[in-house]
Tab-separated table of C-alpha atoms and ligand atoms in Angstrom:
chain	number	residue	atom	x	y	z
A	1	UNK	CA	108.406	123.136	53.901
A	2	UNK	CA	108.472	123.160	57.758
A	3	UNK	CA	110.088	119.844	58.745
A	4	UNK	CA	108.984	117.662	61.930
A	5	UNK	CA	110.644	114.838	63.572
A	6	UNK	CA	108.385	111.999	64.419
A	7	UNK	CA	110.554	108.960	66.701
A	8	UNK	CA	108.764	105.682	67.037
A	9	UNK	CA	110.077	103.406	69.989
A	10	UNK	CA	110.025	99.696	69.789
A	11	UNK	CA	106.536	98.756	71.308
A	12	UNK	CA	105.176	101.095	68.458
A	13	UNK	CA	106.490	99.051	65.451
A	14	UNK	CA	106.560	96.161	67.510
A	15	UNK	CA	104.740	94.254	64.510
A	16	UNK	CA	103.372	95.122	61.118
A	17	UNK	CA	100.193	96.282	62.673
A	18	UNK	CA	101.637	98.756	64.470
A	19	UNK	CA	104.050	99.927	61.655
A	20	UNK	CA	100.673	101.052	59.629
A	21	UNK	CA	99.404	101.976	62.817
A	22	UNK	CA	102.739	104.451	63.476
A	23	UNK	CA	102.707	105.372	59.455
A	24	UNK	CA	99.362	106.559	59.364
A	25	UNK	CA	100.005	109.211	61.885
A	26	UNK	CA	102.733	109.922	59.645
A	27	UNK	CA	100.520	110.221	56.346
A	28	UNK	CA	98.520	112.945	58.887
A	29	UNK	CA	101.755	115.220	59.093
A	30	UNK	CA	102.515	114.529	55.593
A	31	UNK	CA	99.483	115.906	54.973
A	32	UNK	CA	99.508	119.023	56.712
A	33	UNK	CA	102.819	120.033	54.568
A	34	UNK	CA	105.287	119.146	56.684
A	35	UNK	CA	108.368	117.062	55.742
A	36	UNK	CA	109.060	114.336	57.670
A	37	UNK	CA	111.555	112.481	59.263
A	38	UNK	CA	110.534	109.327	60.977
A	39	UNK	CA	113.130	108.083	63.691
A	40	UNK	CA	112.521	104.024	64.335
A	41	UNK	CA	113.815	101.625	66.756
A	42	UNK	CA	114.129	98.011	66.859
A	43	UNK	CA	110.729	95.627	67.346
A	44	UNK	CA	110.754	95.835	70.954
A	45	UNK	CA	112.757	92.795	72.119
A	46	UNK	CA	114.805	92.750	69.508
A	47	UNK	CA	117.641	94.415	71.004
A	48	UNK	CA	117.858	91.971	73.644
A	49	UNK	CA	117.731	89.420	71.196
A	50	UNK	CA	121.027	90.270	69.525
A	51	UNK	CA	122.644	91.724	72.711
A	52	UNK	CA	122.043	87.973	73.651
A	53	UNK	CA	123.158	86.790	70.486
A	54	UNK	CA	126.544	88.617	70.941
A	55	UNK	CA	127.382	87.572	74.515
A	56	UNK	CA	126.882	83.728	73.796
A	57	UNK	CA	128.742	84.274	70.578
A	58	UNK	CA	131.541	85.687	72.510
A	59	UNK	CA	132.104	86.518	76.017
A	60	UNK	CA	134.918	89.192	75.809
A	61	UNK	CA	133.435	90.777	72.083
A	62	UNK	CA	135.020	93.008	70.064
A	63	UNK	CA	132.446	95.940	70.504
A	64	UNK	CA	133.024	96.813	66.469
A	65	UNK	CA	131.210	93.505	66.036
A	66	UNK	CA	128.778	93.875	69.090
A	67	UNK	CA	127.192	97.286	67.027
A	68	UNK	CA	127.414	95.548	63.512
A	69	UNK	CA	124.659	92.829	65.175
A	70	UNK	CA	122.795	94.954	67.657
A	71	UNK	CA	122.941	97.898	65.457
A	72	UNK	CA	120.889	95.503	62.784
A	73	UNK	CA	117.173	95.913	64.176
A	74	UNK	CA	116.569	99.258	63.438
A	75	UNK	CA	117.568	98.011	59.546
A	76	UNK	CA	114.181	96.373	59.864
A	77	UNK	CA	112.034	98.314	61.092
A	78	UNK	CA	113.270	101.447	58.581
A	79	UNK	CA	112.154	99.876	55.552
A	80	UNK	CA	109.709	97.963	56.738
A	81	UNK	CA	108.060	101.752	57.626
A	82	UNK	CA	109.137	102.730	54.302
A	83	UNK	CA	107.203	100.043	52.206
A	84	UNK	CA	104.331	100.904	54.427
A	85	UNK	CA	104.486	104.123	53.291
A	86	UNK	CA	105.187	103.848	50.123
A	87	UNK	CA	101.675	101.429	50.389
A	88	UNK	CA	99.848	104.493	51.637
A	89	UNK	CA	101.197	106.488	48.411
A	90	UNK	CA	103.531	108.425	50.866
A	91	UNK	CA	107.062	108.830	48.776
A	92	UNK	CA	109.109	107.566	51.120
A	93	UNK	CA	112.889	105.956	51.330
A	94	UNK	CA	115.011	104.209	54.324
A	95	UNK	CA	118.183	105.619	55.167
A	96	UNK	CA	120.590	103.557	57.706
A	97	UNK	CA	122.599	105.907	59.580
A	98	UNK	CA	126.035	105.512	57.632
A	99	UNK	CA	124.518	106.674	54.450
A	100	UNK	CA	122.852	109.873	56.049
A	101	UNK	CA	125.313	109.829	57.212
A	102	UNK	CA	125.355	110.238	61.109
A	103	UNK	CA	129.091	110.812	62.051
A	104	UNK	CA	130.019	109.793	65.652
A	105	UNK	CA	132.756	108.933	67.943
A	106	UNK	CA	134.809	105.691	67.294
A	107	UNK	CA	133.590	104.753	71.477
A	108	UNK	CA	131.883	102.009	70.294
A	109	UNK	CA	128.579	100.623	71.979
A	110	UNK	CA	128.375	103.595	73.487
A	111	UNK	CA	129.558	106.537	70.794
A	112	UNK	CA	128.709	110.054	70.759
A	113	UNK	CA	127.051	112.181	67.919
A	114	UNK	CA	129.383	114.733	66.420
A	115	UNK	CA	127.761	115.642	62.989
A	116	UNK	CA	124.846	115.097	60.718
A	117	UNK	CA	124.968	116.738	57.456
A	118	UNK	CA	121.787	117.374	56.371
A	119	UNK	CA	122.583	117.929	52.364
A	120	UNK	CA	121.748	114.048	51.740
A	121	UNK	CA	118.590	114.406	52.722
A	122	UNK	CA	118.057	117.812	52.065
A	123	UNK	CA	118.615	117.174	48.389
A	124	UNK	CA	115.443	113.981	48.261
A	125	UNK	CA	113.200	116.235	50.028
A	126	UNK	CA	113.927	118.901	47.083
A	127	UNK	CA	112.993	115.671	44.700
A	128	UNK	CA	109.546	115.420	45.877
A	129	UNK	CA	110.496	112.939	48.913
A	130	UNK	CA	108.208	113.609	51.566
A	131	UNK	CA	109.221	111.424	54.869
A	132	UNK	CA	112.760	110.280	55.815
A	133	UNK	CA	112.424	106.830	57.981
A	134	UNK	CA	116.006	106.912	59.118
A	135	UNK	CA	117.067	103.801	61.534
A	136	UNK	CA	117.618	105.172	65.166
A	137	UNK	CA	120.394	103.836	67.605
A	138	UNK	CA	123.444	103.922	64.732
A	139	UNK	CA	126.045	105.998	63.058
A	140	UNK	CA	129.470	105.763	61.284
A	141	UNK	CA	132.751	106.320	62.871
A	142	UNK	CA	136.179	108.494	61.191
A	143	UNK	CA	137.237	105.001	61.098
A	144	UNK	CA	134.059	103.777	58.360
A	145	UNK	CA	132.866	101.145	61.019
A	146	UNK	CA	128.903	100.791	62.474
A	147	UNK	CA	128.932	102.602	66.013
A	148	UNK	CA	125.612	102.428	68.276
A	149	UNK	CA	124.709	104.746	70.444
A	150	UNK	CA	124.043	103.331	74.411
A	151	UNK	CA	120.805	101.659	74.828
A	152	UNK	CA	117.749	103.771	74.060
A	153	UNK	CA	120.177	105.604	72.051
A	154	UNK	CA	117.097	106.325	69.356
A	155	UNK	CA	115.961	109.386	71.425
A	156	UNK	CA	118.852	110.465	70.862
A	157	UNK	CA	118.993	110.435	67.137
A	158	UNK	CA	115.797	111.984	67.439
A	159	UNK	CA	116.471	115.173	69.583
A	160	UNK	CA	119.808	115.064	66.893
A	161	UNK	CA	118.303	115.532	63.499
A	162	UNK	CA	115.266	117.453	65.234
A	163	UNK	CA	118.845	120.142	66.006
A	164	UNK	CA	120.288	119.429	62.616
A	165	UNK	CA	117.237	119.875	60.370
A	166	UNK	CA	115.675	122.705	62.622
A	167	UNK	CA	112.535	120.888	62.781
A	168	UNK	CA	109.591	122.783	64.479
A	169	UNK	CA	108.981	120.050	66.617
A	170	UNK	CA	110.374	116.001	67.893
A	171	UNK	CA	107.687	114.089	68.284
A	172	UNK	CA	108.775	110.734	70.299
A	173	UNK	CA	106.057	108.057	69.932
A	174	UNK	CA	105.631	105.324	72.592
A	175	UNK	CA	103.433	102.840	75.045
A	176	UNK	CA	102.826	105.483	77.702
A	177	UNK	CA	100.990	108.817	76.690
A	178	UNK	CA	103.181	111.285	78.490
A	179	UNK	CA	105.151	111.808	81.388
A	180	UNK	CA	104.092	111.137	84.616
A	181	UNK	CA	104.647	112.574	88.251
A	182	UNK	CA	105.580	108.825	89.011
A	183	UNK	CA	105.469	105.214	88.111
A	184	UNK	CA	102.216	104.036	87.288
A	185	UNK	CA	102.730	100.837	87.595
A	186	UNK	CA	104.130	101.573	91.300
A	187	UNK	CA	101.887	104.403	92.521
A	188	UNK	CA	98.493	105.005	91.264
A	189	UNK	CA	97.655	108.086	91.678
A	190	UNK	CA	100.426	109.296	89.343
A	191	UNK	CA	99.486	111.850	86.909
A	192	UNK	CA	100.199	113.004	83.510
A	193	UNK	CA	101.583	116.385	83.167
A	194	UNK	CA	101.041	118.618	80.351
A	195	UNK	CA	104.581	120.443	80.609
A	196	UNK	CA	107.684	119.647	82.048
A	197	UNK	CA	110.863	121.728	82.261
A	198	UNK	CA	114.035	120.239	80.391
A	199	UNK	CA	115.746	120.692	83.641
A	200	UNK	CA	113.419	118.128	85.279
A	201	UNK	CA	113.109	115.670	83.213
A	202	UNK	CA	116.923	115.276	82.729
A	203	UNK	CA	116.984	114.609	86.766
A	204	UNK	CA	114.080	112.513	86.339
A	205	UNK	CA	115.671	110.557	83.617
A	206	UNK	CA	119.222	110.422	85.053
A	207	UNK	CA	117.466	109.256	88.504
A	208	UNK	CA	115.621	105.735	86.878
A	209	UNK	CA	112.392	107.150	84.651
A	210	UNK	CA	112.796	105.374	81.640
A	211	UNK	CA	111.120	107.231	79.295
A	212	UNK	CA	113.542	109.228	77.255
A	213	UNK	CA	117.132	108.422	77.181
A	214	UNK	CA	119.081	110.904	79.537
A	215	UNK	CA	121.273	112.172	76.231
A	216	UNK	CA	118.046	112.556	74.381
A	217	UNK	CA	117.078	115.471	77.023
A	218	UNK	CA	120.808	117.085	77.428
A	219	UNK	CA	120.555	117.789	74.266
A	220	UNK	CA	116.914	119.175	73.707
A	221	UNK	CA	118.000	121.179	76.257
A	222	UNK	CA	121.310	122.299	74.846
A	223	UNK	CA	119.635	122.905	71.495
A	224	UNK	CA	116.234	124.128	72.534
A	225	UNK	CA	114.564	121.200	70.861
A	226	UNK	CA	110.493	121.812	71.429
A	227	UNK	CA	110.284	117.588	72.573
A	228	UNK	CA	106.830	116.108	72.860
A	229	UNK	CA	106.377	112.439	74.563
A	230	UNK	CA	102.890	111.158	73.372
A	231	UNK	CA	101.506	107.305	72.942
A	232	UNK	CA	101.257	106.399	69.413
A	233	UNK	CA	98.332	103.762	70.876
A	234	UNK	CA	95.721	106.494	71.119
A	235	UNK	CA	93.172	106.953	68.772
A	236	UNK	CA	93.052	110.787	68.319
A	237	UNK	CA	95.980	111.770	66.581
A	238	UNK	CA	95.992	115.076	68.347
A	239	UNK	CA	96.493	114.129	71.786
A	240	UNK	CA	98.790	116.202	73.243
A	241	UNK	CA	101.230	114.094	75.387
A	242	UNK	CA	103.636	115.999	77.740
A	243	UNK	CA	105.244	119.017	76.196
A	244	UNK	CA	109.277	119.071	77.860
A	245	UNK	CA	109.917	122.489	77.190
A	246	UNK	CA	112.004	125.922	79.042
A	247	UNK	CA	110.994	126.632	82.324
A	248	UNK	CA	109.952	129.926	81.544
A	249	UNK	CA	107.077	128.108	79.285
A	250	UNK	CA	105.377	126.706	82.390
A	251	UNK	CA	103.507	129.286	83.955
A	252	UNK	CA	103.205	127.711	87.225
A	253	UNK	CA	104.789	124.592	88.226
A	254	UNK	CA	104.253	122.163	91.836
A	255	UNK	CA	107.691	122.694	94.095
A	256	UNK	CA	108.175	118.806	93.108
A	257	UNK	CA	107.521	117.699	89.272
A	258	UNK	CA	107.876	114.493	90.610
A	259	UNK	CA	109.438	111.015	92.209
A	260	UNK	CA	111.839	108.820	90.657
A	261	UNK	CA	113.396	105.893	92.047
A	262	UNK	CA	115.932	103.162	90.752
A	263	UNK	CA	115.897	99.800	91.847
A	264	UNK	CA	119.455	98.727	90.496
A	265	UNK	CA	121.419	100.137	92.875
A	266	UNK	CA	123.735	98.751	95.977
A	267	UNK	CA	125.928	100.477	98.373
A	268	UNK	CA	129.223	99.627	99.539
A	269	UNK	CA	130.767	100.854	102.834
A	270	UNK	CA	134.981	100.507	103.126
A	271	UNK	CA	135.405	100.286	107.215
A	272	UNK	CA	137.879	102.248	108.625
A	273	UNK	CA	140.050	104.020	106.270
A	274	UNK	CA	142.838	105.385	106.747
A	275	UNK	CA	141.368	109.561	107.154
A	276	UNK	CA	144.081	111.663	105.562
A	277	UNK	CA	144.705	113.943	102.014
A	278	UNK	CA	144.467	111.784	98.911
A	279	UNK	CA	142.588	108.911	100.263
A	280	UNK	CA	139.481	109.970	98.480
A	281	UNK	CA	140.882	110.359	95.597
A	282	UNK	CA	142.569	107.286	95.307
A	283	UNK	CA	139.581	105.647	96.272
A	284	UNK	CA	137.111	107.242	93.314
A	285	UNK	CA	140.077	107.325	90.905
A	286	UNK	CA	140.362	103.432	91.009
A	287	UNK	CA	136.601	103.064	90.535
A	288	UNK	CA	136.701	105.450	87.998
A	289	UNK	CA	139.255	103.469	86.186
A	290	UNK	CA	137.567	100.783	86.562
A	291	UNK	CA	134.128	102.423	85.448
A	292	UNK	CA	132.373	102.080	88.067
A	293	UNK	CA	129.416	104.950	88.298
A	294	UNK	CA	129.605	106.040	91.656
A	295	UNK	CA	126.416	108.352	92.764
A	296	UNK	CA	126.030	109.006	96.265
A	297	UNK	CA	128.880	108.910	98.609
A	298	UNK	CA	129.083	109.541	102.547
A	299	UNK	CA	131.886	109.851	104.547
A	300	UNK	CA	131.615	109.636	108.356
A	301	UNK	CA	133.338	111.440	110.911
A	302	UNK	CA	136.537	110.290	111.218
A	303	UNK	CA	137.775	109.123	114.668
A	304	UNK	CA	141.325	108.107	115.575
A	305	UNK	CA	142.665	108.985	112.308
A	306	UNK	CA	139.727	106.548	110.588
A	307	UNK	CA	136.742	106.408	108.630
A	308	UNK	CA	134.123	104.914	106.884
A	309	UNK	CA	133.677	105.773	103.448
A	310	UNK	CA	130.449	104.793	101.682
A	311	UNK	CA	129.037	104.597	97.948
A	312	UNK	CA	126.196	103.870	95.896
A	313	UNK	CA	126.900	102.440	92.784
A	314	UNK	CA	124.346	99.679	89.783
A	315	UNK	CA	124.208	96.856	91.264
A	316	UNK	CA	125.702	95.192	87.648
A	317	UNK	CA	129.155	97.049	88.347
A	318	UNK	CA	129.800	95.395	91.742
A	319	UNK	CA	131.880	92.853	91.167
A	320	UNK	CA	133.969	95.311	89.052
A	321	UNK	CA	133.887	97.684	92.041
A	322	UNK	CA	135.113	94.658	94.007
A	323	UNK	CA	138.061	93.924	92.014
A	324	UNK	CA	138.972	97.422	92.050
A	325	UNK	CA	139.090	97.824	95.809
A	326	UNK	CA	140.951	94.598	96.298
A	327	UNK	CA	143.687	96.011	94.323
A	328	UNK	CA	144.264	98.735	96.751
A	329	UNK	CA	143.791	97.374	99.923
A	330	UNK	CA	146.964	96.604	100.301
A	331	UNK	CA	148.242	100.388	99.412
A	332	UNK	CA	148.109	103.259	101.792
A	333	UNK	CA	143.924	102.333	102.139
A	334	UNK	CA	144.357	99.564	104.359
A	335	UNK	CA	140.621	99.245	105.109
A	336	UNK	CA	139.646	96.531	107.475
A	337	UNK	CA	136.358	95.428	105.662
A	338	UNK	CA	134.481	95.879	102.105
A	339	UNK	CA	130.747	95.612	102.880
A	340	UNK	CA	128.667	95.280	100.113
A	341	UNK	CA	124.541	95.380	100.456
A	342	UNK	CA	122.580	94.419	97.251
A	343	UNK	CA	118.943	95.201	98.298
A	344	UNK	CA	118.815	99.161	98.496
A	345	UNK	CA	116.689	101.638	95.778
A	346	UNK	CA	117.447	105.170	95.156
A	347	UNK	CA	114.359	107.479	95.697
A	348	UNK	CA	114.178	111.067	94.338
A	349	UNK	CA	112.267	113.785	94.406
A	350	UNK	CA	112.715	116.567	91.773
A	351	UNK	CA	111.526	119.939	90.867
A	352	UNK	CA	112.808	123.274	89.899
A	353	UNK	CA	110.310	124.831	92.618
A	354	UNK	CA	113.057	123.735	95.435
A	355	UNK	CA	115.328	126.513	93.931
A	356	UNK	CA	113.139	128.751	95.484
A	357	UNK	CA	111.218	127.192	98.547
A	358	UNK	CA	112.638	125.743	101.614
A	359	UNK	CA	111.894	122.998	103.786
A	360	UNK	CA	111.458	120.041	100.643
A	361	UNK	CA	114.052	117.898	102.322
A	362	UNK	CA	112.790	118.120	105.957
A	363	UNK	CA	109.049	117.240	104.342
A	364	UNK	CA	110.473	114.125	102.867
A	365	UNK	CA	112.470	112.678	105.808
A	366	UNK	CA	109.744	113.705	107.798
A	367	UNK	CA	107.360	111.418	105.134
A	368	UNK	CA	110.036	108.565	105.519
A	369	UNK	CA	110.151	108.682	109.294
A	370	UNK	CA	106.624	108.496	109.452
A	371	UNK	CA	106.244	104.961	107.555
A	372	UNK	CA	109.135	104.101	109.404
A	373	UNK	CA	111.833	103.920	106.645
A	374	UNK	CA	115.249	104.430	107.856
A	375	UNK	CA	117.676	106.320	104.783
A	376	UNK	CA	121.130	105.496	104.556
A	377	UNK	CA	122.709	107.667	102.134
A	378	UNK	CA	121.044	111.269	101.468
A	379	UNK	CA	122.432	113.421	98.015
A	380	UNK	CA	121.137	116.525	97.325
A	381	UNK	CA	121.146	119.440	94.201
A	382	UNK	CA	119.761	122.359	93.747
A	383	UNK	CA	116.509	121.052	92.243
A	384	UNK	CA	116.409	117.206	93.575
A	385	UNK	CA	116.916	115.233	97.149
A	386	UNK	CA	117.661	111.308	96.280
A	387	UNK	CA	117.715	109.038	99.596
A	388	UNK	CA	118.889	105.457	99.700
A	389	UNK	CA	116.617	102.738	101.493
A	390	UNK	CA	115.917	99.433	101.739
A	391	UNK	CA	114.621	98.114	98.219
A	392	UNK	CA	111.799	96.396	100.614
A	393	UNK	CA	110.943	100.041	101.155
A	394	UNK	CA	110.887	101.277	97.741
A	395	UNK	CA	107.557	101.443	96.160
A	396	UNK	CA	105.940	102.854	99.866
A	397	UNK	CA	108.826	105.171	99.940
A	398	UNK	CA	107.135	106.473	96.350
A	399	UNK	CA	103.821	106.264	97.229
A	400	UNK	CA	103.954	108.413	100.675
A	401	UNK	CA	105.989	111.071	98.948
A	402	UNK	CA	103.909	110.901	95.734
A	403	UNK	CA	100.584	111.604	98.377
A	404	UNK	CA	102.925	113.992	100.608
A	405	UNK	CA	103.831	116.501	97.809
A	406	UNK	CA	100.466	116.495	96.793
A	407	UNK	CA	101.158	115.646	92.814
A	408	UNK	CA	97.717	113.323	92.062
A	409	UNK	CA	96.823	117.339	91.680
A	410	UNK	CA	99.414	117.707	89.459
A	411	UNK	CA	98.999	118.712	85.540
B	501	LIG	N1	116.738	99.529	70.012
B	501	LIG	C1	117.663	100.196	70.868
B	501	LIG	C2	117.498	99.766	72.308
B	501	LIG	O1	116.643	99.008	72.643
B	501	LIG	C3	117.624	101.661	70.752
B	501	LIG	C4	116.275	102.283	71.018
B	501	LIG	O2	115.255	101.656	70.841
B	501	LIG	O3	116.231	103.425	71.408
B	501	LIG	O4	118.241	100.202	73.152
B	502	MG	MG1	113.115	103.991	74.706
């Protein structure tokens, strides 16, 4: 029988409601003849809860310990969907990711998927089992311990077994009914589109949209995964959602898909480096020890043998960043101030269209000039342009380039 992947994100099993809610549209696939497996998070919240849990337990936790708890919420909500199936006369059994089981990397909190056998379940299915609610987020290390995957890490489990079981199809279930051009909540004219190229919508997610974990798409992409993003709050069961799919499935697509923006980011300017070989690199390589996430970075001209060197990094990995570049001050750097501003956003536009047609960057700085926002750090690829502005500026910034590029036309 074919096999589908159906994920269900927190907000959708949120409560036992919604968990009959998010079973009956399995019962629907069920009965088409597919075999299902049903990818759950945590109730929403629940995460939090035990990330809180963990950090007042223990400030410096072991991170073996940290995925035992957090990894615990998905438990839940994989039986509770199983009972509820099992209600609806759907055979039906919970598997937590060990006993799949869904072999990762020992980097706990934050490990990597490197196997799933898919004999385990193969062999139920072959019994007469007809859905598969395995807990999302969590796998098993070479070492035997619980490993979790980085926050929103169910995507990923999702796009994963959707690649190991060669499902026709992952399904991921949540509060919004597709992808949009932008925000909603920011800009509201944004639009749903029907298609969007994996390409895209790993810059989109990489650049602040939250709705599918930036893994989750890599490897949909990698794996040709056929992903679907639809609400599982809508009444029809066919709705279609946004298909992310090839590029070469889109027959004709706007120069800009759409606008992303991040709020959680700051920028920190080192005045007056030292300008010769090596000084980048010592620079990044100490902030890369110290895992800091660098984005942007601009260097200035360099006059009288000095420079200003600045970076864009989360706002939450400051004081790390901090630390690190008091350590080398003293060294060959010898920079005469560290100045750190909190209150900047990253905006992006992005769009496999740019690959092809000039003049996207001089339209948006031309946009930004026009409402009078002034961009301090500009990064550019082949398919996006990010700016950094003031955060004051953020959600204009959006808007004018949403209404610029034209997308409340999108589709
Ligand atoms: N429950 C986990 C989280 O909130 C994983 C997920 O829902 O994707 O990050
Ligand atoms: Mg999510």
């Amino acid at each position: 029988m074919p096999t589908l992947v159906m994920k269900f994100g927190g907000t959708s099993v949120a409560n036992l409601d919604r968990i009959r809610r998010a079973a009956k549209r399995v019962g629907v696939e069920v009965a088409k003849g597919y075999d299902v497996i049903v990818i759950v998070s945590a109730m929403s919240g629940k995460t939090n809860e035990l990330v809180g849990w963990v950090g007042e337990t223990s400030p410096l936790f072991d991170a073996r310990e940290y995925d035992a708890v957090v990894s615990s919420g998905e438990n839940v909500t994989a039986g509770l969907m199983a009972l509820t199936l099992q209600e609806m006369n759907v055979p039906a059994r919970s598997w937590q990711g060990w006993q799949v089981p869904v072999q990762t990397t020992s980097a706990h909190s934050q490990a990597r998927i490197e196997d799933i056998p898919p004999e385990n379940i193969n062999a139920k299915f072959a019994e007469g089992m007809r859905v598969a609610v395995v807990a999302g987020f969590q796998g098993v290390s070479p070492e035997g311990r619980i490993t979790t995957l980085g926050r929103g890490g169910s995507d990923t489990t999702a796009v994963a077994f959707a690649a190991a079981f060669g499902a026709e199809r992952c399904d991921i279930y949540t509060d919004v009914d597709g992808v949009y051009t932008t925000d909603p909540r920011i800009c509201q004219k944004a639009r749903k589109l029907d298609k969007i190229a994996f390409e895209e919508m790993l810059e989109l997610a990489s650049l602040g949209a939250k709705v599918l974990q930036t893994r989750s798409v890599e490897l949909a992409m990698r794996y040709k995964v056929k992903l679907r993003v639809l609400s599982s709050f809508e009444e029809q069961s066919d709705a279609a959602g946004t298909l992310v799919c090839d590029e070469e499935e889109i027959m004709e697509s706007n120069v800009v898909a759409g606008v992303a923006y991040s709020r959680d980011e700051a920028q920190m300017t080192l005045r007056s480096v030292a300008d010769r070989p090596g000084i980048a690199s010592i620079i990044f390589g100490s902030l890369s020890e110290a895992g800091v996430n660098v984005d942007m970075i601009v260097q200035d001209i360099s006059e009288d043998g000095r420079t200003n060197m600045t970076f864009s990094l989360p706002t939450e990995q400051i004081q790390r960043a901090e630390t690190a570049m008091d350590a080398i001050k003293g060294n060959e750097i010898n920079y005469t101030d560290l100045v750190t501003d909190q209150d900047v956003a990253k905006v992006s536009v992005v769009g496999i269209g740019m690959r092809s047609q000039s003049g996207v960057a001089a339209k948006m700085f031309k946009v930004l000039s026009d409402e009078g926002i002034n961009i301090k750090v500009i990064t550019t690829s082949e398919i996006k342009i990010s700016v950094l502005v003031d955060r004051k500026y953020m959600e204009l910034a959006v808007q004018a380039l949403h209404d610029a590029f034209e997308l409340e036309n999108a589709a």
